[in-house]
DNA sequence: GCCAACGTTGGC
DNA sequence: GCCAACGTTGGC
């Protein structure tokens, strides 16, 4: 199973809002970046991802699950933009801050550190396990 | 609020 | 196809 990271600004779309969407989840629309889109196209049902707060919060606060494969982004007027749907899987007992990630040498190669602007990122299984451990959940 | 990093656009 | 100009993102 592949692992991912989804960024969201908490005042735009928060973890609580995703939780409120329940099992149906949320269409992760509005992504207008080819790399991010290609990452979503590569996702499989059941793939897990981190839910990261950018700008405000700057921490991984939860774990999400891909619940619908990539499809046409309903908010796009052109057919070049696709997105998946995601739903909340579990919250992190201990949110893992960007500061923590940056100071952990094992996480120095995370895309979040190397290319912080990419809004949908791949996460290696090693990174996944380390962050899960830091966050107080089983990988 | 600033600015570095990155992606996109458009003129040539 | 190159690259300067511009816009956006996101950490600080």
PDB file of N, CA and C in Angstrom, chain A residues 31-96:
ATOM      1  N   UNK A  31      -7.415  21.000  -6.661  1.00  0.00           N
ATOM      2  CA  UNK A  31      -5.970  20.872  -6.852  1.00  0.00           C
ATOM      3  C   UNK A  31      -5.641  21.181  -8.313  1.00  0.00           C
ATOM      4  N   UNK A  32      -4.817  22.201  -8.521  1.00  0.00           N
ATOM      5  CA  UNK A  32      -4.460  22.623  -9.889  1.00  0.00           C
ATOM      6  C   UNK A  32      -2.945  22.580 -10.057  1.00  0.00           C
ATOM      7  N   UNK A  33      -2.429  21.425  -9.802  1.00  0.00           N
ATOM      8  CA  UNK A  33      -0.983  21.228  -9.928  1.00  0.00           C
ATOM      9  C   UNK A  33      -0.790  19.823 -10.478  1.00  0.00           C
ATOM     10  N   UNK A  34      -0.003  19.722 -11.553  1.00  0.00           N
ATOM     11  CA  UNK A  34       0.106  18.446 -12.251  1.00  0.00           C
ATOM     12  C   UNK A  34       0.720  17.338 -11.397  1.00  0.00           C
ATOM     13  N   UNK A  35       1.743  17.696 -10.634  1.00  0.00           N
ATOM     14  CA  UNK A  35       2.374  16.684  -9.786  1.00  0.00           C
ATOM     15  C   UNK A  35       1.381  16.150  -8.764  1.00  0.00           C
ATOM     16  N   UNK A  36       0.647  17.068  -8.150  1.00  0.00           N
ATOM     17  CA  UNK A  36      -0.334  16.676  -7.151  1.00  0.00           C
ATOM     18  C   UNK A  36      -1.436  15.823  -7.798  1.00  0.00           C
ATOM     19  N   UNK A  37      -1.867  16.232  -8.989  1.00  0.00           N
ATOM     20  CA  UNK A  37      -2.889  15.469  -9.702  1.00  0.00           C
ATOM     21  C   UNK A  37      -2.395  14.072 -10.035  1.00  0.00           C
ATOM     22  N   UNK A  38      -1.160  13.994 -10.523  1.00  0.00           N
ATOM     23  CA  UNK A  38      -0.613  12.684 -10.870  1.00  0.00           C
ATOM     24  C   UNK A  38      -0.505  11.793  -9.647  1.00  0.00           C
ATOM     25  N   UNK A  39      -0.180  12.379  -8.508  1.00  0.00           N
ATOM     26  CA  UNK A  39      -0.141  11.595  -7.277  1.00  0.00           C
ATOM     27  C   UNK A  39      -1.523  11.029  -6.973  1.00  0.00           C
ATOM     28  N   UNK A  40      -2.551  11.839  -7.163  1.00  0.00           N
ATOM     29  CA  UNK A  40      -3.902  11.356  -6.873  1.00  0.00           C
ATOM     30  C   UNK A  40      -4.328  10.276  -7.865  1.00  0.00           C
ATOM     31  N   UNK A  41      -3.889  10.432  -9.121  1.00  0.00           N
ATOM     32  CA  UNK A  41      -4.213   9.407 -10.120  1.00  0.00           C
ATOM     33  C   UNK A  41      -3.578   8.072  -9.772  1.00  0.00           C
ATOM     34  N   UNK A  42      -2.451   8.123  -9.047  1.00  0.00           N
ATOM     35  CA  UNK A  42      -1.728   6.894  -8.699  1.00  0.00           C
ATOM     36  C   UNK A  42      -2.300   6.216  -7.453  1.00  0.00           C
ATOM     37  N   UNK A  43      -3.228   6.854  -6.804  1.00  0.00           N
ATOM     38  CA  UNK A  43      -3.757   6.307  -5.550  1.00  0.00           C
ATOM     39  C   UNK A  43      -4.702   5.141  -5.785  1.00  0.00           C
ATOM     40  N   UNK A  44      -4.692   4.218  -4.808  1.00  0.00           N
ATOM     41  CA  UNK A  44      -5.593   3.074  -4.860  1.00  0.00           C
ATOM     42  C   UNK A  44      -6.571   3.161  -3.697  1.00  0.00           C
ATOM     43  N   UNK A  45      -7.695   2.494  -3.870  1.00  0.00           N
ATOM     44  CA  UNK A  45      -8.682   2.467  -2.797  1.00  0.00           C
ATOM     45  C   UNK A  45      -8.036   1.906  -1.541  1.00  0.00           C
ATOM     46  N   UNK A  46      -8.256   2.580  -0.425  1.00  0.00           N
ATOM     47  CA  UNK A  46      -7.706   2.102   0.840  1.00  0.00           C
ATOM     48  C   UNK A  46      -6.331   2.639   1.172  1.00  0.00           C
ATOM     49  N   UNK A  47      -5.678   3.301   0.212  1.00  0.00           N
ATOM     50  CA  UNK A  47      -4.399   3.952   0.513  1.00  0.00           C
ATOM     51  C   UNK A  47      -4.604   4.943   1.661  1.00  0.00           C
ATOM     52  N   UNK A  48      -3.586   4.990   2.527  1.00  0.00           N
ATOM     53  CA  UNK A  48      -3.669   5.910   3.666  1.00  0.00           C
ATOM     54  C   UNK A  48      -2.819   7.149   3.421  1.00  0.00           C
ATOM     55  N   UNK A  49      -3.234   8.229   4.054  1.00  0.00           N
ATOM     56  CA  UNK A  49      -2.467   9.469   3.922  1.00  0.00           C
ATOM     57  C   UNK A  49      -2.527  10.289   5.198  1.00  0.00           C
ATOM     58  N   UNK A  50      -1.532  11.136   5.362  1.00  0.00           N
ATOM     59  CA  UNK A  50      -1.551  12.073   6.485  1.00  0.00           C
ATOM     60  C   UNK A  50      -2.352  13.299   6.090  1.00  0.00           C
ATOM     61  N   UNK A  51      -2.974  13.900   7.083  1.00  0.00           N
ATOM     62  CA  UNK A  51      -3.723  15.141   6.894  1.00  0.00           C
ATOM     63  C   UNK A  51      -2.934  16.239   7.585  1.00  0.00           C
ATOM     64  N   UNK A  52      -2.382  17.140   6.778  1.00  0.00           N
ATOM     65  CA  UNK A  52      -1.453  18.157   7.292  1.00  0.00           C
ATOM     66  C   UNK A  52      -2.044  19.560   7.217  1.00  0.00           C
ATOM     67  N   UNK A  53      -1.882  20.295   8.318  1.00  0.00           N
ATOM     68  CA  UNK A  53      -2.318  21.686   8.369  1.00  0.00           C
ATOM     69  C   UNK A  53      -1.194  22.610   7.916  1.00  0.00           C
ATOM     70  N   UNK A  54      -1.392  23.291   6.791  1.00  0.00           N
ATOM     71  CA  UNK A  54      -0.396  24.262   6.352  1.00  0.00           C
ATOM     72  C   UNK A  54      -0.802  25.651   6.821  1.00  0.00           C
ATOM     73  N   UNK A  55       0.180  26.566   6.798  1.00  0.00           N
ATOM     74  CA  UNK A  55      -0.017  27.961   7.213  1.00  0.00           C
ATOM     75  C   UNK A  55      -0.358  28.089   8.688  1.00  0.00           C
ATOM     76  N   UNK A  56      -1.561  27.674   9.045  1.00  0.00           N
ATOM     77  CA  UNK A  56      -1.990  27.684  10.436  1.00  0.00           C
ATOM     78  C   UNK A  56      -1.888  26.260  10.961  1.00  0.00           C
ATOM     79  N   UNK A  57      -1.206  26.112  12.077  1.00  0.00           N
ATOM     80  CA  UNK A  57      -1.134  24.775  12.658  1.00  0.00           C
ATOM     81  C   UNK A  57       0.181  24.097  12.354  1.00  0.00           C
ATOM     82  N   UNK A  58       0.474  23.973  11.047  1.00  0.00           N
ATOM     83  CA  UNK A  58       1.708  23.349  10.599  1.00  0.00           C
ATOM     84  C   UNK A  58       2.009  22.055  11.338  1.00  0.00           C
ATOM     85  N   UNK A  59       1.084  21.118  11.239  1.00  0.00           N
ATOM     86  CA  UNK A  59       1.254  19.826  11.887  1.00  0.00           C
ATOM     87  C   UNK A  59       0.391  18.782  11.195  1.00  0.00           C
ATOM     88  N   UNK A  60       0.849  17.534  11.290  1.00  0.00           N
ATOM     89  CA  UNK A  60       0.034  16.419  10.824  1.00  0.00           C
ATOM     90  C   UNK A  60      -0.935  16.095  11.946  1.00  0.00           C
ATOM     91  N   UNK A  61      -2.225  16.135  11.649  1.00  0.00           N
ATOM     92  CA  UNK A  61      -3.215  15.997  12.718  1.00  0.00           C
ATOM     93  C   UNK A  61      -4.075  14.749  12.589  1.00  0.00           C
ATOM     94  N   UNK A  62      -4.003  14.080  11.438  1.00  0.00           N
ATOM     95  CA  UNK A  62      -4.864  12.917  11.290  1.00  0.00           C
ATOM     96  C   UNK A  62      -4.441  12.011  10.155  1.00  0.00           C
ATOM     97  N   UNK A  63      -5.116  10.878  10.084  1.00  0.00           N
ATOM     98  CA  UNK A  63      -4.874   9.909   9.019  1.00  0.00           C
ATOM     99  C   UNK A  63      -6.149   9.741   8.213  1.00  0.00           C
ATOM    100  N   UNK A  64      -5.987   9.823   6.898  1.00  0.00           N
ATOM    101  CA  UNK A  64      -7.132   9.704   6.008  1.00  0.00           C
ATOM    102  C   UNK A  64      -6.981   8.468   5.133  1.00  0.00           C
ATOM    103  N   UNK A  65      -8.069   8.129   4.471  1.00  0.00           N
ATOM    104  CA  UNK A  65      -8.103   6.950   3.621  1.00  0.00           C
ATOM    105  C   UNK A  65      -8.731   7.331   2.286  1.00  0.00           C
ATOM    106  N   UNK A  66      -8.151   6.845   1.202  1.00  0.00           N
ATOM    107  CA  UNK A  66      -8.721   7.090  -0.117  1.00  0.00           C
ATOM    108  C   UNK A  66      -9.974   6.226  -0.259  1.00  0.00           C
ATOM    109  N   UNK A  67     -11.129   6.873  -0.460  1.00  0.00           N
ATOM    110  CA  UNK A  67     -12.368   6.105  -0.533  1.00  0.00           C
ATOM    111  C   UNK A  67     -13.015   6.183  -1.913  1.00  0.00           C
ATOM    112  N   UNK A  68     -12.413   6.925  -2.833  1.00  0.00           N
ATOM    113  CA  UNK A  68     -12.889   6.945  -4.207  1.00  0.00           C
ATOM    114  C   UNK A  68     -11.695   7.238  -5.112  1.00  0.00           C
ATOM    115  N   UNK A  69     -11.536   6.415  -6.126  1.00  0.00           N
ATOM    116  CA  UNK A  69     -10.409   6.587  -7.041  1.00  0.00           C
ATOM    117  C   UNK A  69     -10.502   7.908  -7.791  1.00  0.00           C
ATOM    118  N   UNK A  70      -9.381   8.301  -8.385  1.00  0.00           N
ATOM    119  CA  UNK A  70      -9.319   9.572  -9.109  1.00  0.00           C
ATOM    120  C   UNK A  70     -10.429   9.648 -10.156  1.00  0.00           C
ATOM    121  N   UNK A  71     -11.078  10.788 -10.200  1.00  0.00           N
ATOM    122  CA  UNK A  71     -12.162  11.045 -11.156  1.00  0.00           C
ATOM    123  C   UNK A  71     -12.114  12.514 -11.502  1.00  0.00           C
ATOM    124  N   UNK A  72     -12.856  12.914 -12.475  1.00  0.00           N
ATOM    125  CA  UNK A  72     -12.917  14.309 -12.891  1.00  0.00           C
ATOM    126  C   UNK A  72     -13.272  15.216 -11.704  1.00  0.00           C
ATOM    127  N   UNK A  73     -12.471  16.216 -11.504  1.00  0.00           N
ATOM    128  CA  UNK A  73     -12.725  17.208 -10.458  1.00  0.00           C
ATOM    129  C   UNK A  73     -13.992  17.980 -10.825  1.00  0.00           C
ATOM    130  N   UNK A  74     -15.018  17.864  -9.999  1.00  0.00           N
ATOM    131  CA  UNK A  74     -16.323  18.451 -10.340  1.00  0.00           C
ATOM    132  C   UNK A  74     -16.275  19.971 -10.365  1.00  0.00           C
ATOM    133  N   UNK A  75     -15.243  20.567  -9.800  1.00  0.00           N
ATOM    134  CA  UNK A  75     -15.159  22.028  -9.780  1.00  0.00           C
ATOM    135  C   UNK A  75     -14.357  22.575 -10.961  1.00  0.00           C
ATOM    136  N   UNK A  76     -13.927  21.664 -11.851  1.00  0.00           N
ATOM    137  CA  UNK A  76     -13.091  22.102 -12.970  1.00  0.00           C
ATOM    138  C   UNK A  76     -13.901  22.241 -14.249  1.00  0.00           C
ATOM    139  N   UNK A  77     -13.601  23.259 -15.033  1.00  0.00           N
ATOM    140  CA  UNK A  77     -14.291  23.467 -16.303  1.00  0.00           C
ATOM    141  C   UNK A  77     -13.617  22.712 -17.441  1.00  0.00           C
ATOM    142  N   UNK A  78     -12.371  22.321 -17.209  1.00  0.00           N
ATOM    143  CA  UNK A  78     -11.656  21.556 -18.223  1.00  0.00           C
ATOM    144  C   UNK A  78     -11.468  20.131 -17.723  1.00  0.00           C
ATOM    145  N   UNK A  79     -11.183  19.231 -18.652  1.00  0.00           N
ATOM    146  CA  UNK A  79     -11.149  17.824 -18.234  1.00  0.00           C
ATOM    147  C   UNK A  79      -9.766  17.353 -17.789  1.00  0.00           C
ATOM    148  N   UNK A  80      -8.859  18.299 -17.562  1.00  0.00           N
ATOM    149  CA  UNK A  80      -7.502  17.887 -17.223  1.00  0.00           C
ATOM    150  C   UNK A  80      -7.273  17.716 -15.723  1.00  0.00           C
ATOM    151  N   UNK A  81      -8.263  18.059 -14.938  1.00  0.00           N
ATOM    152  CA  UNK A  81      -8.065  17.980 -13.486  1.00  0.00           C
ATOM    153  C   UNK A  81      -8.894  16.866 -12.862  1.00  0.00           C
ATOM    154  N   UNK A  82      -8.194  15.968 -12.202  1.00  0.00           N
ATOM    155  CA  UNK A  82      -8.831  14.851 -11.512  1.00  0.00           C
ATOM    156  C   UNK A  82      -8.550  14.961 -10.016  1.00  0.00           C
ATOM    157  N   UNK A  83      -9.366  14.267  -9.237  1.00  0.00           N
ATOM    158  CA  UNK A  83      -9.069  14.183  -7.810  1.00  0.00           C
ATOM    159  C   UNK A  83      -9.699  12.935  -7.223  1.00  0.00           C
ATOM    160  N   UNK A  84      -9.229  12.547  -6.058  1.00  0.00           N
ATOM    161  CA  UNK A  84      -9.796  11.412  -5.342  1.00  0.00           C
ATOM    162  C   UNK A  84     -10.750  11.939  -4.267  1.00  0.00           C
ATOM    163  N   UNK A  85     -11.453  11.020  -3.611  1.00  0.00           N
ATOM    164  CA  UNK A  85     -12.198  11.361  -2.405  1.00  0.00           C
ATOM    165  C   UNK A  85     -11.447  10.755  -1.227  1.00  0.00           C
ATOM    166  N   UNK A  86     -11.435  11.461  -0.119  1.00  0.00           N
ATOM    167  CA  UNK A  86     -10.808  10.929   1.084  1.00  0.00           C
ATOM    168  C   UNK A  86     -11.760  11.034   2.263  1.00  0.00           C
ATOM    169  N   UNK A  87     -11.566  10.144   3.227  1.00  0.00           N
ATOM    170  CA  UNK A  87     -12.356  10.231   4.452  1.00  0.00           C
ATOM    171  C   UNK A  87     -11.415  10.076   5.643  1.00  0.00           C
ATOM    172  N   UNK A  88     -11.873  10.570   6.793  1.00  0.00           N
ATOM    173  CA  UNK A  88     -11.072  10.479   8.012  1.00  0.00           C
ATOM    174  C   UNK A  88     -10.977   9.029   8.445  1.00  0.00           C
ATOM    175  N   UNK A  89      -9.770   8.579   8.765  1.00  0.00           N
ATOM    176  CA  UNK A  89      -9.579   7.221   9.285  1.00  0.00           C
ATOM    177  C   UNK A  89      -9.373   7.270  10.791  1.00  0.00           C
ATOM    178  N   UNK A  90      -8.418   8.074  11.237  1.00  0.00           N
ATOM    179  CA  UNK A  90      -8.234   8.259  12.678  1.00  0.00           C
ATOM    180  C   UNK A  90      -7.458   9.535  12.950  1.00  0.00           C
ATOM    181  N   UNK A  91      -7.720  10.132  14.082  1.00  0.00           N
ATOM    182  CA  UNK A  91      -6.967  11.315  14.480  1.00  0.00           C
ATOM    183  C   UNK A  91      -5.640  10.895  15.081  1.00  0.00           C
ATOM    184  N   UNK A  92      -4.723  11.806  15.162  1.00  0.00           N
ATOM    185  CA  UNK A  92      -3.451  11.512  15.818  1.00  0.00           C
ATOM    186  C   UNK A  92      -3.547  11.942  17.275  1.00  0.00           C
ATOM    187  N   UNK A  93      -3.324  11.014  18.206  1.00  0.00           N
ATOM    188  CA  UNK A  93      -3.333  11.389  19.630  1.00  0.00           C
ATOM    189  C   UNK A  93      -2.364  12.540  19.898  1.00  0.00           C
ATOM    190  N   UNK A  94      -1.198  12.468  19.251  1.00  0.00           N
ATOM    191  CA  UNK A  94      -0.225  13.548  19.392  1.00  0.00           C
ATOM    192  C   UNK A  94       0.084  14.102  18.006  1.00  0.00           C
ATOM    193  N   UNK A  95      -0.452  15.278  17.660  1.00  0.00           N
ATOM    194  CA  UNK A  95      -0.134  15.860  16.350  1.00  0.00           C
ATOM    195  C   UNK A  95       1.380  15.990  16.184  1.00  0.00           C
ATOM    196  N   UNK A  96       1.841  15.735  14.969  1.00  0.00           N
ATOM    197  CA  UNK A  96       3.280  15.813  14.699  1.00  0.00           C
ATOM    198  C   UNK A  96       3.555  17.119  13.959  1.00  0.00           C
TER     199      UNK A  96
END
